[in-house]
Amino acid sequence: MVVLHWLTVLCVCFAAALILIRDEVDGRAVRQWLLEGHRHFGLFVLILFFVRVVLRFRLGRLSSDIKSRFVRIAATLTHIALYALLLTLPLLGWATSNAEDKPVHLFGLTLPALVKADDDLADQLQAWHIDAAWILLGLVLLHIGAALWHHYVVRDSTLRAMLPRRRRP
């Protein structure tokens, strides 16, 4: 689960970076390449979402040192919201592309269309995709803040449990 967490973080960061860079560059070919990269990393997030959900059900939750019922509930609700956005954002992006009458590809395969071409729908889906991305950013910042709070204020093992383990020689 720790490896999947960090792979998801990398894919989300790459997807965000590619689309932000795209807004700053000229050249149709480069902009199209950056958009395709954004789409691919978004689809990787979607794949990782399903792998994480399956493993979560098989392995259960990671153990936690959290004693406060309020903090456990807040953490659970934040994680549910994060998972919901990791599912919703890629699907909104995929549907947006379809509504713009642009096929979505992954590893050379054309994925089925989620919606039919419709300019008004494309505009609405694009707005939802952007809004969801901002909400994800807010939740990620909350998540990071909570991890740092656990590490530096509470001084428990929450953050250390999610860091990649170093192999001992």
PDB file of C-alpha atoms in Angstrom:
ATOM      1  CA  MET A   1       0.000   0.000   0.000  1.00  0.00           C
ATOM      2  CA  VAL A   2       2.887   2.370   0.725  1.00  0.00           C
ATOM      3  CA  VAL A   3       4.348   1.807  -2.748  1.00  0.00           C
ATOM      4  CA  LEU A   4       0.946   2.353  -4.369  1.00  0.00           C
ATOM      5  CA  HIS A   5       0.489   5.536  -2.321  1.00  0.00           C
ATOM      6  CA  TRP A   6       3.760   7.003  -3.607  1.00  0.00           C
ATOM      7  CA  LEU A   7       3.143   5.826  -7.194  1.00  0.00           C
ATOM      8  CA  THR A   8      -0.209   7.611  -7.056  1.00  0.00           C
ATOM      9  CA  VAL A   9       1.483  10.744  -5.705  1.00  0.00           C
ATOM     10  CA  LEU A  10       3.990  10.661  -8.581  1.00  0.00           C
ATOM     11  CA  CYS A  11       1.296  10.144 -11.212  1.00  0.00           C
ATOM     12  CA  VAL A  12      -0.859  12.972  -9.821  1.00  0.00           C
ATOM     13  CA  CYS A  13       2.186  15.273  -9.707  1.00  0.00           C
ATOM     14  CA  PHE A  14       3.198  14.416 -13.276  1.00  0.00           C
ATOM     15  CA  ALA A  15      -0.373  14.868 -14.552  1.00  0.00           C
ATOM     16  CA  ALA A  16      -0.605  18.265 -12.853  1.00  0.00           C
ATOM     17  CA  ALA A  17       2.847  19.366 -14.004  1.00  0.00           C
ATOM     18  CA  LEU A  18       2.223  18.403 -17.617  1.00  0.00           C
ATOM     19  CA  ILE A  19      -1.067  20.298 -17.862  1.00  0.00           C
ATOM     20  CA  LEU A  20       0.372  23.362 -16.112  1.00  0.00           C
ATOM     21  CA  ILE A  21       3.422  23.382 -18.389  1.00  0.00           C
ATOM     22  CA  ARG A  22       1.104  22.998 -21.389  1.00  0.00           C
ATOM     23  CA  ASP A  23      -0.554  26.310 -20.544  1.00  0.00           C
ATOM     24  CA  GLU A  24       2.831  28.040 -20.669  1.00  0.00           C
ATOM     25  CA  VAL A  25       4.267  26.752 -23.965  1.00  0.00           C
ATOM     26  CA  ASP A  26       3.677  27.521 -27.599  1.00  0.00           C
ATOM     27  CA  GLY A  27       3.644  25.034 -30.415  1.00  0.00           C
ATOM     28  CA  ARG A  28       0.756  22.796 -31.251  1.00  0.00           C
ATOM     29  CA  ALA A  29       2.778  19.550 -31.325  1.00  0.00           C
ATOM     30  CA  VAL A  30       4.358  20.172 -27.915  1.00  0.00           C
ATOM     31  CA  ARG A  31       1.019  21.186 -26.401  1.00  0.00           C
ATOM     32  CA  GLN A  32      -0.616  18.035 -27.797  1.00  0.00           C
ATOM     33  CA  TRP A  33       2.216  15.852 -26.449  1.00  0.00           C
ATOM     34  CA  LEU A  34       1.843  17.432 -22.980  1.00  0.00           C
ATOM     35  CA  LEU A  35      -1.941  16.889 -23.078  1.00  0.00           C
ATOM     36  CA  GLU A  36      -1.461  13.227 -24.022  1.00  0.00           C
ATOM     37  CA  GLY A  37       1.017  12.845 -21.179  1.00  0.00           C
ATOM     38  CA  HIS A  38      -1.517  14.433 -18.813  1.00  0.00           C
ATOM     39  CA  ARG A  39      -4.173  11.994 -20.009  1.00  0.00           C
ATOM     40  CA  HIS A  40      -1.866   8.989 -19.613  1.00  0.00           C
ATOM     41  CA  PHE A  41      -0.850   9.896 -16.073  1.00  0.00           C
ATOM     42  CA  GLY A  42      -4.513  10.533 -15.243  1.00  0.00           C
ATOM     43  CA  LEU A  43      -5.362   7.054 -16.509  1.00  0.00           C
ATOM     44  CA  PHE A  44      -2.472   5.611 -14.469  1.00  0.00           C
ATOM     45  CA  VAL A  45      -4.071   7.248 -11.405  1.00  0.00           C
ATOM     46  CA  LEU A  46      -7.344   5.537 -12.317  1.00  0.00           C
ATOM     47  CA  ILE A  47      -5.642   2.149 -12.654  1.00  0.00           C
ATOM     48  CA  LEU A  48      -3.794   2.652  -9.365  1.00  0.00           C
ATOM     49  CA  PHE A  49      -7.102   3.608  -7.733  1.00  0.00           C
ATOM     50  CA  PHE A  50      -8.607   0.223  -8.591  1.00  0.00           C
ATOM     51  CA  VAL A  51      -5.474  -1.658  -7.514  1.00  0.00           C
ATOM     52  CA  ARG A  52      -5.462   0.236  -4.200  1.00  0.00           C
ATOM     53  CA  VAL A  53      -9.146  -0.436  -3.552  1.00  0.00           C
ATOM     54  CA  VAL A  54      -8.755  -4.155  -4.233  1.00  0.00           C
ATOM     55  CA  LEU A  55      -5.691  -4.360  -1.985  1.00  0.00           C
ATOM     56  CA  ARG A  56      -7.392  -2.289   0.722  1.00  0.00           C
ATOM     57  CA  PHE A  57     -10.239  -4.812   0.851  1.00  0.00           C
ATOM     58  CA  ARG A  58      -7.833  -7.763   0.809  1.00  0.00           C
ATOM     59  CA  LEU A  59      -5.285  -6.429   3.305  1.00  0.00           C
ATOM     60  CA  GLY A  60      -7.443  -4.188   5.456  1.00  0.00           C
ATOM     61  CA  ARG A  61      -6.370  -0.848   6.862  1.00  0.00           C
ATOM     62  CA  LEU A  62      -2.872  -0.073   8.032  1.00  0.00           C
ATOM     63  CA  SER A  63      -2.483  -0.057  11.794  1.00  0.00           C
ATOM     64  CA  SER A  64      -2.686   3.339  13.419  1.00  0.00           C
ATOM     65  CA  ASP A  65      -1.519   4.953  16.650  1.00  0.00           C
ATOM     66  CA  ILE A  66      -4.374   7.479  16.518  1.00  0.00           C
ATOM     67  CA  LYS A  67      -6.246   7.470  19.835  1.00  0.00           C
ATOM     68  CA  SER A  68      -8.683  10.351  19.294  1.00  0.00           C
ATOM     69  CA  ARG A  69     -12.037   9.287  17.864  1.00  0.00           C
ATOM     70  CA  PHE A  70     -12.476  12.718  16.243  1.00  0.00           C
ATOM     71  CA  VAL A  71      -9.082  12.510  14.506  1.00  0.00           C
ATOM     72  CA  ARG A  72      -9.800   8.955  13.291  1.00  0.00           C
ATOM     73  CA  ILE A  73     -13.165  10.069  11.844  1.00  0.00           C
ATOM     74  CA  ALA A  74     -11.595  13.142  10.204  1.00  0.00           C
ATOM     75  CA  ALA A  75      -8.808  10.999   8.739  1.00  0.00           C
ATOM     76  CA  THR A  76     -11.307   8.437   7.439  1.00  0.00           C
ATOM     77  CA  LEU A  77     -13.494  11.096   5.825  1.00  0.00           C
ATOM     78  CA  THR A  78     -10.456  12.776   4.250  1.00  0.00           C
ATOM     79  CA  HIS A  79      -9.247   9.451   2.852  1.00  0.00           C
ATOM     80  CA  ILE A  80     -12.704   8.687   1.439  1.00  0.00           C
ATOM     81  CA  ALA A  81     -12.765  12.108  -0.231  1.00  0.00           C
ATOM     82  CA  LEU A  82      -9.254  11.588  -1.615  1.00  0.00           C
ATOM     83  CA  TYR A  83     -10.190   8.172  -3.011  1.00  0.00           C
ATOM     84  CA  ALA A  84     -13.391   9.619  -4.514  1.00  0.00           C
ATOM     85  CA  LEU A  85     -11.385  12.321  -6.273  1.00  0.00           C
ATOM     86  CA  LEU A  86      -8.768   9.823  -7.488  1.00  0.00           C
ATOM     87  CA  LEU A  87     -11.655   8.027  -9.195  1.00  0.00           C
ATOM     88  CA  THR A  88     -13.645  11.068 -10.308  1.00  0.00           C
ATOM     89  CA  LEU A  89     -10.887  13.270 -11.735  1.00  0.00           C
ATOM     90  CA  PRO A  90      -9.613  10.798 -14.343  1.00  0.00           C
ATOM     91  CA  LEU A  91     -13.163   9.853 -15.329  1.00  0.00           C
ATOM     92  CA  LEU A  92     -14.092  13.530 -15.749  1.00  0.00           C
ATOM     93  CA  GLY A  93     -10.986  14.079 -17.873  1.00  0.00           C
ATOM     94  CA  TRP A  94     -11.752  11.027 -20.012  1.00  0.00           C
ATOM     95  CA  ALA A  95     -15.371  12.121 -20.443  1.00  0.00           C
ATOM     96  CA  THR A  96     -14.252  15.676 -21.268  1.00  0.00           C
ATOM     97  CA  SER A  97     -12.027  14.396 -24.063  1.00  0.00           C
ATOM     98  CA  ASN A  98     -14.876  12.277 -25.408  1.00  0.00           C
ATOM     99  CA  ALA A  99     -17.308  15.211 -25.252  1.00  0.00           C
ATOM    100  CA  GLU A 100     -14.747  17.244 -27.236  1.00  0.00           C
ATOM    101  CA  ASP A 101     -14.833  14.401 -29.791  1.00  0.00           C
ATOM    102  CA  LYS A 102     -11.220  13.466 -28.994  1.00  0.00           C
ATOM    103  CA  PRO A 103     -10.401   9.804 -28.479  1.00  0.00           C
ATOM    104  CA  VAL A 104      -8.546   8.721 -25.355  1.00  0.00           C
ATOM    105  CA  HIS A 105      -5.605   6.378 -25.811  1.00  0.00           C
ATOM    106  CA  LEU A 106      -3.643   4.230 -23.379  1.00  0.00           C
ATOM    107  CA  PHE A 107      -0.647   2.206 -24.529  1.00  0.00           C
ATOM    108  CA  GLY A 108      -1.757   2.619 -28.132  1.00  0.00           C
ATOM    109  CA  LEU A 109      -5.283   1.369 -27.476  1.00  0.00           C
ATOM    110  CA  THR A 110      -8.268   3.615 -28.060  1.00  0.00           C
ATOM    111  CA  LEU A 111     -10.494   3.494 -24.999  1.00  0.00           C
ATOM    112  CA  PRO A 112     -14.269   3.408 -25.363  1.00  0.00           C
ATOM    113  CA  ALA A 113     -16.094   6.717 -25.231  1.00  0.00           C
ATOM    114  CA  LEU A 114     -17.835   7.479 -21.951  1.00  0.00           C
ATOM    115  CA  VAL A 115     -20.044  10.168 -23.526  1.00  0.00           C
ATOM    116  CA  LYS A 116     -20.962  11.343 -26.999  1.00  0.00           C
ATOM    117  CA  ALA A 117     -19.464  14.480 -28.531  1.00  0.00           C
ATOM    118  CA  ASP A 118     -21.222  17.566 -27.194  1.00  0.00           C
ATOM    119  CA  ASP A 119     -19.601  21.003 -26.898  1.00  0.00           C
ATOM    120  CA  ASP A 120     -21.822  22.189 -24.041  1.00  0.00           C
ATOM    121  CA  LEU A 121     -21.235  18.984 -22.097  1.00  0.00           C
ATOM    122  CA  ALA A 122     -17.484  19.297 -22.752  1.00  0.00           C
ATOM    123  CA  ASP A 123     -17.480  22.788 -21.227  1.00  0.00           C
ATOM    124  CA  GLN A 124     -19.366  21.584 -18.151  1.00  0.00           C
ATOM    125  CA  LEU A 125     -17.157  18.507 -17.692  1.00  0.00           C
ATOM    126  CA  GLN A 126     -14.022  20.635 -18.094  1.00  0.00           C
ATOM    127  CA  ALA A 127     -15.256  23.016 -15.383  1.00  0.00           C
ATOM    128  CA  TRP A 128     -16.001  20.079 -13.051  1.00  0.00           C
ATOM    129  CA  HIS A 129     -12.580  18.565 -13.818  1.00  0.00           C
ATOM    130  CA  ILE A 130     -10.832  21.821 -12.880  1.00  0.00           C
ATOM    131  CA  ASP A 131     -12.973  22.300  -9.752  1.00  0.00           C
ATOM    132  CA  ALA A 132     -12.260  18.724  -8.655  1.00  0.00           C
ATOM    133  CA  ALA A 133      -8.527  19.286  -9.222  1.00  0.00           C
ATOM    134  CA  TRP A 134      -8.605  22.322  -6.910  1.00  0.00           C
ATOM    135  CA  ILE A 135     -10.494  20.333  -4.278  1.00  0.00           C
ATOM    136  CA  LEU A 136      -7.922  17.546  -4.606  1.00  0.00           C
ATOM    137  CA  LEU A 137      -5.128  20.081  -4.098  1.00  0.00           C
ATOM    138  CA  GLY A 138      -6.824  21.357  -0.945  1.00  0.00           C
ATOM    139  CA  LEU A 139      -7.263  17.844   0.442  1.00  0.00           C
ATOM    140  CA  VAL A 140      -3.673  16.931  -0.429  1.00  0.00           C
ATOM    141  CA  LEU A 141      -2.434  19.991   1.477  1.00  0.00           C
ATOM    142  CA  LEU A 142      -4.638  18.999   4.426  1.00  0.00           C
ATOM    143  CA  HIS A 143      -3.275  15.448   4.186  1.00  0.00           C
ATOM    144  CA  ILE A 144       0.329  16.678   4.170  1.00  0.00           C
ATOM    145  CA  GLY A 145      -0.385  19.037   7.047  1.00  0.00           C
ATOM    146  CA  ALA A 146      -1.924  16.208   9.077  1.00  0.00           C
ATOM    147  CA  ALA A 147       1.080  13.964   8.404  1.00  0.00           C
ATOM    148  CA  LEU A 148       3.458  16.701   9.557  1.00  0.00           C
ATOM    149  CA  TRP A 149       1.269  17.404  12.602  1.00  0.00           C
ATOM    150  CA  HIS A 150       1.420  13.713  13.537  1.00  0.00           C
ATOM    151  CA  HIS A 151       5.176  13.664  13.112  1.00  0.00           C
ATOM    152  CA  TYR A 152       6.191  16.921  14.778  1.00  0.00           C
ATOM    153  CA  VAL A 153       3.388  17.640  17.271  1.00  0.00           C
ATOM    154  CA  VAL A 154       1.882  14.298  18.243  1.00  0.00           C
ATOM    155  CA  ARG A 155       5.186  12.511  17.611  1.00  0.00           C
ATOM    156  CA  ASP A 156       3.606   9.212  16.604  1.00  0.00           C
ATOM    157  CA  SER A 157       4.556   6.793  13.817  1.00  0.00           C
ATOM    158  CA  THR A 158       1.888   7.842  11.293  1.00  0.00           C
ATOM    159  CA  LEU A 159       4.264   9.587   8.889  1.00  0.00           C
ATOM    160  CA  ARG A 160       7.079   7.069   9.320  1.00  0.00           C
ATOM    161  CA  ALA A 161       4.658   4.241   8.486  1.00  0.00           C
ATOM    162  CA  MET A 162       4.025   5.798   5.059  1.00  0.00           C
ATOM    163  CA  LEU A 163       7.651   6.513   4.159  1.00  0.00           C
ATOM    164  CA  PRO A 164       9.424   4.046   1.884  1.00  0.00           C
ATOM    165  CA  ARG A 165      11.531   1.678   3.920  1.00  0.00           C
ATOM    166  CA  ARG A 166      15.268   1.653   3.320  1.00  0.00           C
ATOM    167  CA  ARG A 167      16.920  -1.683   2.726  1.00  0.00           C
ATOM    168  CA  ARG A 168      19.640  -2.467   5.141  1.00  0.00           C
ATOM    169  CA  PRO A 169      22.937  -3.617   3.592  1.00  0.00           C
TER     170      PRO A 169
END
